[in-house]
Amino acid sequence: MRCAALACAGLVALVFVEPVGAFDIVEDYGGTLAVYRDEARRLEASGEELAIRGVCASACTIFLGLRKVCVEPGAMFWFHAARLPGGAAPDPLATLEMLSLYPRRLRDWAIRAHALERLDFDEAASLTGAELIRMGARRCPRTVPRSRQ
């Protein structure tokens, strides 16, 4: 499965955009929760803006809990349970941690949709940026990304 291979590779695409200190996520299939949690803490402490404009899956979705995050209506978000090392079994404590990092309305949806009970990506456990904006997420301003050099 392409998503699984990319998730294992920890593929993260960040692009520098205006204003200074802003980053775009254009394709991020997740990875180790602790790494994403640490990056979320760093972003929160720095006050940097984060724009999610493309695919954000798995651990990437915890960025939705940041104060300075925005989403594009066409962005796609994929949710699943955290996994124990080795990936064959769910990690209930890490899954609860992920849930605790989401904003309240997203957390409520994830519980109702059983989005964090599956180990694999499933369309029933996905949301578009437009759906998240209707839940209260901030819509990204229209900016043109530049490559980070």
PDB file of C-alpha atoms in Angstrom:
ATOM      1  CA  MET A   1       0.000   0.000   0.000  1.00  0.00           C
ATOM      2  CA  ARG A   2       1.471   3.347  -1.066  1.00  0.00           C
ATOM      3  CA  CYS A   3       0.294   5.211   2.065  1.00  0.00           C
ATOM      4  CA  ALA A   4       1.847   2.629   4.363  1.00  0.00           C
ATOM      5  CA  ALA A   5       5.162   2.807   2.535  1.00  0.00           C
ATOM      6  CA  LEU A   6       5.188   6.580   2.719  1.00  0.00           C
ATOM      7  CA  ALA A   7       4.160   6.537   6.370  1.00  0.00           C
ATOM      8  CA  CYS A   8       7.044   4.228   7.187  1.00  0.00           C
ATOM      9  CA  ALA A   9       9.384   6.537   5.342  1.00  0.00           C
ATOM     10  CA  GLY A  10       8.086   9.427   7.452  1.00  0.00           C
ATOM     11  CA  LEU A  11       7.567  11.564   4.352  1.00  0.00           C
ATOM     12  CA  VAL A  12       6.953  15.159   5.346  1.00  0.00           C
ATOM     13  CA  ALA A  13       6.745  17.936   2.789  1.00  0.00           C
ATOM     14  CA  LEU A  14       7.040  21.402   4.276  1.00  0.00           C
ATOM     15  CA  VAL A  15       7.201  24.478   2.065  1.00  0.00           C
ATOM     16  CA  PHE A  16       8.156  27.989   3.197  1.00  0.00           C
ATOM     17  CA  VAL A  17       5.456  30.615   2.577  1.00  0.00           C
ATOM     18  CA  GLU A  18       4.883  34.267   3.401  1.00  0.00           C
ATOM     19  CA  PRO A  19       4.927  35.587   6.076  1.00  0.00           C
ATOM     20  CA  VAL A  20       8.262  34.546   7.533  1.00  0.00           C
ATOM     21  CA  GLY A  21       7.776  31.781  10.060  1.00  0.00           C
ATOM     22  CA  ALA A  22       4.940  30.097   8.172  1.00  0.00           C
ATOM     23  CA  PHE A  23       5.058  26.539   6.872  1.00  0.00           C
ATOM     24  CA  ASP A  24       2.858  24.506   4.537  1.00  0.00           C
ATOM     25  CA  ILE A  25       2.114  20.823   4.827  1.00  0.00           C
ATOM     26  CA  VAL A  26       1.406  19.553   1.343  1.00  0.00           C
ATOM     27  CA  GLU A  27       1.924  15.799   1.785  1.00  0.00           C
ATOM     28  CA  ASP A  28       2.475  14.196   5.179  1.00  0.00           C
ATOM     29  CA  TYR A  29       1.479  10.584   5.856  1.00  0.00           C
ATOM     30  CA  GLY A  30       2.477  10.641   9.519  1.00  0.00           C
ATOM     31  CA  GLY A  31       5.057   8.784  11.521  1.00  0.00           C
ATOM     32  CA  THR A  32       6.095   8.366  15.132  1.00  0.00           C
ATOM     33  CA  LEU A  33       3.688  10.178  17.453  1.00  0.00           C
ATOM     34  CA  ALA A  34       6.465  11.370  19.797  1.00  0.00           C
ATOM     35  CA  VAL A  35       8.263  13.094  16.904  1.00  0.00           C
ATOM     36  CA  TYR A  36       5.078  14.878  15.821  1.00  0.00           C
ATOM     37  CA  ARG A  37       4.182  15.791  19.404  1.00  0.00           C
ATOM     38  CA  ASP A  38       7.626  17.355  19.877  1.00  0.00           C
ATOM     39  CA  GLU A  39       7.301  19.290  16.602  1.00  0.00           C
ATOM     40  CA  ALA A  40       3.810  20.470  17.596  1.00  0.00           C
ATOM     41  CA  ARG A  41       5.180  21.716  20.926  1.00  0.00           C
ATOM     42  CA  ARG A  42       8.029  23.497  19.119  1.00  0.00           C
ATOM     43  CA  LEU A  43       5.626  25.174  16.681  1.00  0.00           C
ATOM     44  CA  GLU A  44       3.276  26.194  19.488  1.00  0.00           C
ATOM     45  CA  ALA A  45       6.125  27.693  21.539  1.00  0.00           C
ATOM     46  CA  SER A  46       7.601  29.539  18.547  1.00  0.00           C
ATOM     47  CA  GLY A  47       4.301  31.036  17.438  1.00  0.00           C
ATOM     48  CA  GLU A  48       4.966  29.930  13.860  1.00  0.00           C
ATOM     49  CA  GLU A  49       2.010  29.608  11.500  1.00  0.00           C
ATOM     50  CA  LEU A  50       1.254  26.205   9.996  1.00  0.00           C
ATOM     51  CA  ALA A  51      -0.909  25.832   6.889  1.00  0.00           C
ATOM     52  CA  ILE A  52      -2.218  22.405   5.929  1.00  0.00           C
ATOM     53  CA  ARG A  53      -2.891  22.541   2.198  1.00  0.00           C
ATOM     54  CA  GLY A  54      -2.709  18.907   1.078  1.00  0.00           C
ATOM     55  CA  VAL A  55      -2.658  15.425   2.590  1.00  0.00           C
ATOM     56  CA  CYS A  56      -2.255  15.198   6.369  1.00  0.00           C
ATOM     57  CA  ALA A  57      -2.595  11.701   7.774  1.00  0.00           C
ATOM     58  CA  SER A  58      -2.030   9.785  10.975  1.00  0.00           C
ATOM     59  CA  ALA A  59       0.243  11.613  13.452  1.00  0.00           C
ATOM     60  CA  CYS A  60       0.194  14.711  11.216  1.00  0.00           C
ATOM     61  CA  THR A  61      -3.411  15.292  12.311  1.00  0.00           C
ATOM     62  CA  ILE A  62      -2.300  16.347  15.801  1.00  0.00           C
ATOM     63  CA  PHE A  63      -1.207  19.659  14.240  1.00  0.00           C
ATOM     64  CA  LEU A  64      -4.930  20.471  14.024  1.00  0.00           C
ATOM     65  CA  GLY A  65      -4.760  21.230  17.747  1.00  0.00           C
ATOM     66  CA  LEU A  66      -2.278  24.093  17.305  1.00  0.00           C
ATOM     67  CA  ARG A  67      -3.459  27.657  17.905  1.00  0.00           C
ATOM     68  CA  LYS A  68      -1.811  28.959  14.723  1.00  0.00           C
ATOM     69  CA  VAL A  69      -2.931  26.353  12.209  1.00  0.00           C
ATOM     70  CA  CYS A  70      -5.105  26.858   9.164  1.00  0.00           C
ATOM     71  CA  VAL A  71      -6.479  24.432   6.596  1.00  0.00           C
ATOM     72  CA  GLU A  72      -7.291  24.656   2.897  1.00  0.00           C
ATOM     73  CA  PRO A  73     -10.794  23.491   1.978  1.00  0.00           C
ATOM     74  CA  GLY A  74      -9.332  20.935  -0.443  1.00  0.00           C
ATOM     75  CA  ALA A  75      -6.898  19.442   2.083  1.00  0.00           C
ATOM     76  CA  MET A  76      -7.479  15.814   3.061  1.00  0.00           C
ATOM     77  CA  PHE A  77      -7.115  14.413   6.578  1.00  0.00           C
ATOM     78  CA  TRP A  78      -6.871  10.684   7.334  1.00  0.00           C
ATOM     79  CA  PHE A  79      -7.240   9.249  10.845  1.00  0.00           C
ATOM     80  CA  HIS A  80      -6.461   5.874  12.416  1.00  0.00           C
ATOM     81  CA  ALA A  81      -5.436   4.408  15.761  1.00  0.00           C
ATOM     82  CA  ALA A  82      -1.844   4.742  16.916  1.00  0.00           C
ATOM     83  CA  ARG A  83       0.185   1.553  16.624  1.00  0.00           C
ATOM     84  CA  LEU A  84       2.595  -0.172  18.960  1.00  0.00           C
ATOM     85  CA  PRO A  85       6.188  -0.495  17.703  1.00  0.00           C
ATOM     86  CA  GLY A  86       6.132  -3.037  14.899  1.00  0.00           C
ATOM     87  CA  GLY A  87       2.782  -1.740  13.668  1.00  0.00           C
ATOM     88  CA  ALA A  88       0.700  -4.900  14.096  1.00  0.00           C
ATOM     89  CA  ALA A  89      -1.332  -3.900  17.159  1.00  0.00           C
ATOM     90  CA  PRO A  90      -3.062  -0.737  18.366  1.00  0.00           C
ATOM     91  CA  ASP A  91      -1.480   1.422  21.060  1.00  0.00           C
ATOM     92  CA  PRO A  92      -4.414   2.545  23.244  1.00  0.00           C
ATOM     93  CA  LEU A  93      -2.391   5.040  25.315  1.00  0.00           C
ATOM     94  CA  ALA A  94      -0.905   6.763  22.266  1.00  0.00           C
ATOM     95  CA  THR A  95      -4.357   6.804  20.645  1.00  0.00           C
ATOM     96  CA  LEU A  96      -5.797   8.533  23.730  1.00  0.00           C
ATOM     97  CA  GLU A  97      -2.920  11.010  23.623  1.00  0.00           C
ATOM     98  CA  MET A  98      -3.708  11.820  19.981  1.00  0.00           C
ATOM     99  CA  LEU A  99      -7.369  12.290  20.850  1.00  0.00           C
ATOM    100  CA  SER A 100      -6.438  14.658  23.692  1.00  0.00           C
ATOM    101  CA  LEU A 101      -4.428  16.853  21.302  1.00  0.00           C
ATOM    102  CA  TYR A 102      -7.369  17.498  18.952  1.00  0.00           C
ATOM    103  CA  PRO A 103      -9.684  20.497  19.320  1.00  0.00           C
ATOM    104  CA  ARG A 104     -12.960  19.626  21.055  1.00  0.00           C
ATOM    105  CA  ARG A 105     -15.179  19.459  17.938  1.00  0.00           C
ATOM    106  CA  LEU A 106     -12.690  17.257  16.100  1.00  0.00           C
ATOM    107  CA  ARG A 107     -12.317  15.044  19.170  1.00  0.00           C
ATOM    108  CA  ASP A 108     -16.117  14.688  19.358  1.00  0.00           C
ATOM    109  CA  TRP A 109     -16.255  13.729  15.655  1.00  0.00           C
ATOM    110  CA  ALA A 110     -13.407  11.202  16.048  1.00  0.00           C
ATOM    111  CA  ILE A 111     -15.263   9.511  18.909  1.00  0.00           C
ATOM    112  CA  ARG A 112     -18.621   9.458  17.063  1.00  0.00           C
ATOM    113  CA  ALA A 113     -17.019   8.232  13.809  1.00  0.00           C
ATOM    114  CA  HIS A 114     -14.811   5.656  15.581  1.00  0.00           C
ATOM    115  CA  ALA A 115     -12.002   7.246  13.560  1.00  0.00           C
ATOM    116  CA  LEU A 116      -9.253   6.191  15.960  1.00  0.00           C
ATOM    117  CA  GLU A 117     -10.397   2.599  16.320  1.00  0.00           C
ATOM    118  CA  ARG A 118      -9.062   1.415  12.953  1.00  0.00           C
ATOM    119  CA  LEU A 119      -5.434   0.594  12.229  1.00  0.00           C
ATOM    120  CA  ASP A 120      -5.656   1.381   8.525  1.00  0.00           C
ATOM    121  CA  PHE A 121      -6.868   4.415   6.635  1.00  0.00           C
ATOM    122  CA  ASP A 122     -10.556   4.253   5.767  1.00  0.00           C
ATOM    123  CA  GLU A 123     -12.710   6.802   3.974  1.00  0.00           C
ATOM    124  CA  ALA A 124     -15.119   6.774   6.935  1.00  0.00           C
ATOM    125  CA  ALA A 125     -12.214   8.031   9.069  1.00  0.00           C
ATOM    126  CA  SER A 126     -11.301  10.949   6.840  1.00  0.00           C
ATOM    127  CA  LEU A 127     -12.272  14.598   6.605  1.00  0.00           C
ATOM    128  CA  THR A 128     -11.716  17.321   4.053  1.00  0.00           C
ATOM    129  CA  GLY A 129     -10.432  20.740   4.965  1.00  0.00           C
ATOM    130  CA  ALA A 130     -13.893  22.107   4.119  1.00  0.00           C
ATOM    131  CA  GLU A 131     -15.452  19.773   6.698  1.00  0.00           C
ATOM    132  CA  LEU A 132     -12.909  20.862   9.310  1.00  0.00           C
ATOM    133  CA  ILE A 133     -13.582  24.525   8.520  1.00  0.00           C
ATOM    134  CA  ARG A 134     -17.281  23.860   9.172  1.00  0.00           C
ATOM    135  CA  MET A 135     -16.199  22.386  12.530  1.00  0.00           C
ATOM    136  CA  GLY A 136     -14.412  25.623  13.386  1.00  0.00           C
ATOM    137  CA  ALA A 137     -10.920  25.203  11.926  1.00  0.00           C
ATOM    138  CA  ARG A 138      -9.435  28.395  10.504  1.00  0.00           C
ATOM    139  CA  ARG A 139      -9.368  28.619   6.708  1.00  0.00           C
ATOM    140  CA  CYS A 140      -5.953  29.462   5.242  1.00  0.00           C
ATOM    141  CA  PRO A 141      -5.547  32.823   3.552  1.00  0.00           C
ATOM    142  CA  ARG A 142      -4.764  32.589  -0.125  1.00  0.00           C
ATOM    143  CA  THR A 143      -0.964  32.735  -0.453  1.00  0.00           C
ATOM    144  CA  VAL A 144       1.471  31.393  -2.990  1.00  0.00           C
ATOM    145  CA  PRO A 145       3.981  28.964  -1.447  1.00  0.00           C
ATOM    146  CA  ARG A 146       7.687  29.232  -2.227  1.00  0.00           C
ATOM    147  CA  SER A 147      10.115  26.379  -1.864  1.00  0.00           C
ATOM    148  CA  ARG A 148      12.206  26.433   1.280  1.00  0.00           C
ATOM    149  CA  GLN A 149      15.863  26.885   0.291  1.00  0.00           C
TER     150      GLN A 149
END
